Amino acid sequence: MKRIAIQGIEGSYHDIAAHRYFEGEDIELICCSTFEQVFEEIANDSSVIGMAAIENTIAGSLLHNYELLRASNTTIVGEHKLRISHSIMCLPDDDWTDITEVNSHPVALMQCREFLNQHPGIKVVEAEDTAGSAEMISRRQLHGHAAICSRFAAPLYGMKVLQESIETNKHNFTRFLVFCHPQRANLLRDIRQTNKASLVFSLPHAEGSLSQVLSILSFYKLNLTKIQSLPIIGQEWQYMFYIDLTFDDYTRYSQSIDAITPLIQKLKILGEYKDGRQSV
């Protein structure tokens, strides 16, 4: 059985993504209240596998998780892209006429703004978690309260779904990364199927330094699917660059890394893995 550390509780989108990625396998969830705790679980037990959201097609990148990955002794071994569909739910005895307050994570509330604008009489209150809001309402029997989260949380916490698919944009996907202690990496991935890599590096403060690196990657016919810059704390106007690359020839990819190494600083390969599939 695989032990998977996630941020959130049962019924959360991290829970759903973990079960979709490890479909058909026996897994045990380690539910953490923060992403920091996810990485701490792996640091304390090298057999634990972590799963964390890294970007959303609407809300953008989770910048703090990039830094956690860079600072940790973990390696990315996979990814999964999950369609995010929000539902609004309440206690079984309540109905639309009873609802005076809705609770959820601020990103989920933002993604349902058009729906919420249609119900101006309902107070919107931010919470730490989507499924956690449903669990809280159920545990405390908060009549008149509703939660916005995945419909899969409803049976777990004895809630009633009032309406499904209330998100404004139906093309709403979150990308989750799967990572582990480096010693376990080859047990969790097939190197023959590897066609994607995530890197982080800094550059000399010189004219054209980034364009030189990108030109080399283009020369080796690598596809740059993501680039994200984050400031280096304590070094004004200096940045770390996080990039994702896809390729169809691992040898050519390795040659490109050798070619850019003399031009960059503090290179770290965060992981080499298979480009993840999408699920709804």
Coordinates of C-alpha atoms in Angstrom, one line a residue:
M1 CA 0.0 0.0 0.0
K2 CA 1.2 3.5 -0.9
R3 CA 1.0 6.3 1.7
I4 CA 0.2 9.6 0.0
A5 CA 0.6 12.9 1.8
I6 CA -1.8 15.6 0.6
Q7 CA -2.9 19.1 1.7
G8 CA -6.6 18.8 2.7
I9 CA -9.0 16.1 3.8
E10 CA -11.0 13.3 2.3
G11 CA -13.2 14.6 -0.4
S12 CA -10.8 17.4 -1.3
Y13 CA -9.5 17.9 -4.9
H14 CA -6.1 16.6 -3.7
D15 CA -7.8 13.4 -2.6
I16 CA -9.6 13.0 -5.9
A17 CA -6.3 13.6 -7.9
A18 CA -4.4 11.1 -5.7
H19 CA -7.0 8.4 -6.4
R20 CA -7.1 9.2 -10.1
Y21 CA -3.3 9.1 -10.4
F22 CA -3.0 5.9 -8.4
E23 CA -6.1 4.4 -9.9
G24 CA -6.5 0.7 -9.2
E25 CA -3.9 0.8 -6.4
D26 CA -4.4 0.6 -2.6
I27 CA -3.4 4.0 -1.1
E28 CA -3.6 5.5 2.4
L29 CA -4.0 9.2 2.6
I30 CA -2.0 11.3 5.1
C31 CA -4.1 14.5 5.4
C32 CA -2.1 17.6 6.1
S33 CA -3.3 21.1 6.9
T34 CA -0.5 22.8 5.0
F35 CA 1.8 22.1 2.1
E36 CA 4.7 22.5 4.4
Q37 CA 3.5 19.5 6.4
V38 CA 3.3 17.4 3.2
F39 CA 7.0 17.9 2.7
E40 CA 7.7 17.3 6.4
E41 CA 6.0 13.9 6.1
I42 CA 8.4 12.9 3.4
A43 CA 11.4 14.2 5.3
N44 CA 10.3 12.2 8.4
D45 CA 9.5 9.0 6.4
S46 CA 11.2 8.4 3.0
S47 CA 8.5 5.9 2.0
V48 CA 5.8 8.6 1.9
I49 CA 4.8 10.0 -1.5
G50 CA 3.6 13.6 -1.8
M51 CA 1.0 15.2 -4.0
A52 CA 0.5 18.9 -4.4
A53 CA -1.2 21.4 -6.7
I54 CA 1.3 23.5 -8.7
E55 CA -0.9 25.5 -11.1
N56 CA -4.5 26.2 -12.1
T57 CA -5.7 27.2 -15.5
I58 CA -7.6 30.2 -14.0
A59 CA -5.9 31.1 -10.8
G60 CA -2.4 30.6 -12.1
S61 CA 0.7 29.2 -10.3
L62 CA 1.0 28.3 -6.6
L63 CA 4.3 30.1 -6.2
H64 CA 5.0 29.0 -2.7
N65 CA 4.9 25.3 -3.8
Y66 CA 7.7 26.0 -6.3
E67 CA 9.9 27.2 -3.5
L68 CA 8.9 24.2 -1.3
L69 CA 9.9 21.8 -4.1
R70 CA 13.2 23.6 -4.7
A71 CA 14.2 23.6 -1.0
S72 CA 13.1 20.0 -0.3
N73 CA 15.1 16.8 -0.9
T74 CA 12.4 15.4 -3.2
T75 CA 12.1 14.7 -6.9
I76 CA 9.0 14.9 -9.1
V77 CA 8.0 11.5 -10.5
G78 CA 4.6 12.3 -12.1
E79 CA 1.8 14.7 -12.6
H80 CA -2.0 14.7 -13.0
K81 CA -4.3 17.3 -14.5
L82 CA -7.8 17.3 -12.9
R83 CA -10.9 19.1 -14.1
I84 CA -12.2 21.2 -11.2
S85 CA -16.0 21.2 -11.0
H86 CA -17.5 22.9 -7.9
S87 CA -20.9 22.1 -6.3
I88 CA -22.8 23.8 -3.5
M89 CA -24.1 21.6 -0.7
C90 CA -25.8 21.9 2.7
L91 CA -27.2 19.8 5.5
P92 CA -29.9 17.4 4.4
D93 CA -32.8 19.2 6.1
D94 CA -31.9 22.6 4.6
D95 CA -32.8 23.9 1.2
W96 CA -32.2 27.0 -0.9
T97 CA -34.6 29.1 1.2
D98 CA -32.6 28.4 4.3
I99 CA -29.1 29.3 3.0
T100 CA -27.7 32.6 4.4
E101 CA -24.0 31.9 4.3
V102 CA -21.6 30.0 2.0
N103 CA -18.1 28.9 3.0
S104 CA -15.1 27.7 0.9
H105 CA -11.5 28.3 -0.1
P106 CA -11.0 31.8 -1.6
V107 CA -9.9 30.4 -4.9
A108 CA -13.0 28.2 -5.2
L109 CA -15.2 31.3 -4.3
M110 CA -13.4 33.3 -7.0
Q111 CA -14.0 30.6 -9.6
C112 CA -17.8 30.6 -8.7
R113 CA -18.1 34.4 -8.7
E114 CA -20.8 34.6 -11.4
F115 CA -22.9 32.0 -9.6
L116 CA -22.5 33.9 -6.3
N117 CA -23.5 37.2 -7.9
Q118 CA -26.8 35.6 -8.8
H119 CA -27.4 35.0 -5.0
P120 CA -26.6 38.4 -3.5
G121 CA -28.5 37.6 -0.3
I122 CA -26.0 34.9 0.7
K123 CA -23.0 36.0 2.7
V124 CA -19.7 34.7 1.3
V125 CA -17.1 33.6 3.9
E126 CA -13.6 32.4 3.1
A127 CA -12.3 29.2 4.7
E128 CA -9.1 27.2 4.6
D129 CA -10.4 24.3 2.6
T130 CA -13.2 23.3 0.2
A131 CA -14.0 19.9 1.6
G132 CA -13.1 21.1 5.0
S133 CA -16.0 23.6 4.8
A134 CA -18.4 20.7 4.2
E135 CA -16.9 18.7 7.1
M136 CA -17.2 21.7 9.4
I137 CA -20.8 22.4 8.5
S138 CA -21.7 18.7 9.0
R139 CA -19.7 18.3 12.3
R140 CA -21.2 21.5 13.8
Q141 CA -24.6 21.1 12.3
L142 CA -24.6 24.6 10.9
H143 CA -28.1 25.0 9.5
G144 CA -28.3 27.8 7.0
H145 CA -24.7 27.3 5.9
A146 CA -23.5 25.9 2.5
A147 CA -20.1 24.7 1.3
I148 CA -18.6 25.0 -2.2
C149 CA -16.5 21.9 -3.0
S150 CA -16.4 18.8 -5.0
R151 CA -19.6 16.8 -5.2
F152 CA -17.6 13.7 -4.0
A153 CA -17.4 15.3 -0.5
A154 CA -21.2 15.2 -0.1
P155 CA -21.7 11.5 0.8
L156 CA -18.5 11.6 3.0
Y157 CA -20.0 14.3 5.3
G158 CA -23.7 13.6 5.0
M159 CA -24.4 16.7 2.9
K160 CA -27.0 17.4 0.2
V161 CA -25.9 18.8 -3.2
L162 CA -28.1 21.8 -4.1
Q163 CA -26.4 22.4 -7.5
E164 CA -23.5 21.0 -9.4
S165 CA -21.1 22.6 -11.9
I166 CA -21.4 26.1 -10.5
E167 CA -17.9 27.3 -11.6
T168 CA -17.9 30.2 -14.1
N169 CA -15.4 28.7 -16.5
K170 CA -15.9 25.1 -17.4
H171 CA -12.3 24.8 -18.7
N172 CA -10.9 24.8 -15.1
F173 CA -8.1 22.3 -14.6
T174 CA -5.5 22.0 -11.8
R175 CA -2.1 20.4 -12.3
F176 CA -0.9 18.3 -9.4
L177 CA 2.7 17.0 -9.0
V178 CA 3.7 13.7 -7.5
F179 CA 7.0 13.7 -5.7
C180 CA 9.0 11.5 -3.3
H181 CA 12.4 10.9 -1.8
P182 CA 15.0 10.5 -4.6
Q183 CA 15.9 7.0 -3.6
R184 CA 12.3 5.9 -4.4
A185 CA 12.0 7.7 -7.7
N186 CA 12.8 4.8 -10.0
L187 CA 10.2 2.6 -8.2
L188 CA 7.5 5.1 -9.0
R189 CA 8.3 6.0 -12.7
D190 CA 9.3 4.2 -15.9
I191 CA 12.3 6.0 -17.2
R192 CA 11.5 4.7 -20.7
Q193 CA 8.3 6.8 -20.7
T194 CA 9.9 10.0 -19.4
N195 CA 9.2 12.9 -21.7
K196 CA 9.0 15.9 -19.4
A197 CA 11.4 17.6 -17.0
S198 CA 11.1 20.4 -14.4
L199 CA 14.2 22.6 -13.8
V200 CA 15.1 25.6 -11.6
F201 CA 18.2 27.8 -12.1
S202 CA 19.5 31.3 -11.7
L203 CA 21.4 33.4 -14.2
P204 CA 24.3 35.8 -14.2
H205 CA 23.2 39.4 -14.2
A206 CA 24.2 39.9 -17.8
E207 CA 22.5 41.1 -20.9
G208 CA 20.9 38.3 -23.0
S209 CA 21.6 35.5 -20.4
L210 CA 18.1 34.1 -20.5
S211 CA 17.7 34.3 -24.3
Q212 CA 20.9 32.3 -24.7
V213 CA 19.5 29.5 -22.6
L214 CA 16.2 29.5 -24.5
S215 CA 18.0 29.5 -27.8
I216 CA 19.9 26.4 -26.9
L217 CA 16.8 24.6 -25.7
S218 CA 15.1 25.5 -29.0
F219 CA 18.2 24.2 -30.9
Y220 CA 17.8 20.8 -29.2
K221 CA 14.1 20.8 -30.2
L222 CA 12.7 20.9 -26.7
N223 CA 9.3 22.3 -26.0
L224 CA 9.2 24.9 -23.3
T225 CA 5.7 24.5 -21.7
K226 CA 6.1 26.6 -18.6
I227 CA 8.4 29.4 -17.4
Q228 CA 8.0 31.1 -14.0
S229 CA 10.4 33.5 -12.3
L230 CA 10.6 34.2 -8.6
P231 CA 12.8 36.8 -6.9
I232 CA 15.8 35.6 -4.9
I233 CA 15.3 37.0 -1.4
G234 CA 18.1 39.2 -0.4
Q235 CA 19.4 39.7 -3.9
E236 CA 17.7 42.6 -5.5
W237 CA 16.5 42.1 -9.1
Q238 CA 17.9 38.6 -9.2
Y239 CA 15.5 35.7 -10.0
M240 CA 15.1 31.9 -10.0
F241 CA 13.7 30.5 -13.2
Y242 CA 11.4 27.5 -13.0
I243 CA 10.8 25.8 -16.4
D244 CA 9.0 22.8 -17.7
L245 CA 10.3 21.0 -20.8
T246 CA 8.8 18.2 -22.9
F247 CA 10.8 16.1 -25.3
D248 CA 10.6 12.9 -27.4
D249 CA 14.3 12.0 -27.2
Y250 CA 15.9 11.7 -23.7
T251 CA 19.4 11.7 -25.1
R252 CA 18.8 15.0 -26.8
Y253 CA 17.3 16.4 -23.6
S254 CA 20.4 15.3 -21.7
Q255 CA 22.7 17.0 -24.2
S256 CA 20.7 20.2 -23.9
I257 CA 21.3 20.2 -20.1
D258 CA 25.0 19.8 -20.7
A259 CA 24.9 22.7 -23.1
I260 CA 23.2 25.2 -20.8
T261 CA 25.0 24.2 -17.7
P262 CA 28.0 26.6 -18.3
L263 CA 25.6 29.5 -18.8
I264 CA 23.5 29.2 -15.7
Q265 CA 23.9 29.1 -11.9
K266 CA 22.5 26.8 -9.2
L267 CA 20.8 24.4 -11.6
K268 CA 18.5 21.8 -9.9
I269 CA 16.5 19.2 -11.8
L270 CA 13.3 19.0 -9.8
G271 CA 12.2 15.9 -11.7
E272 CA 12.0 13.9 -14.9
Y273 CA 8.7 12.2 -15.5
K274 CA 5.9 11.3 -17.9
D275 CA 3.6 14.1 -19.1
G276 CA 0.4 13.7 -17.1
R277 CA -3.1 12.9 -18.5
Q278 CA -6.2 14.9 -17.9
S279 CA -9.3 13.5 -16.0
V280 CA -12.8 14.9 -15.5

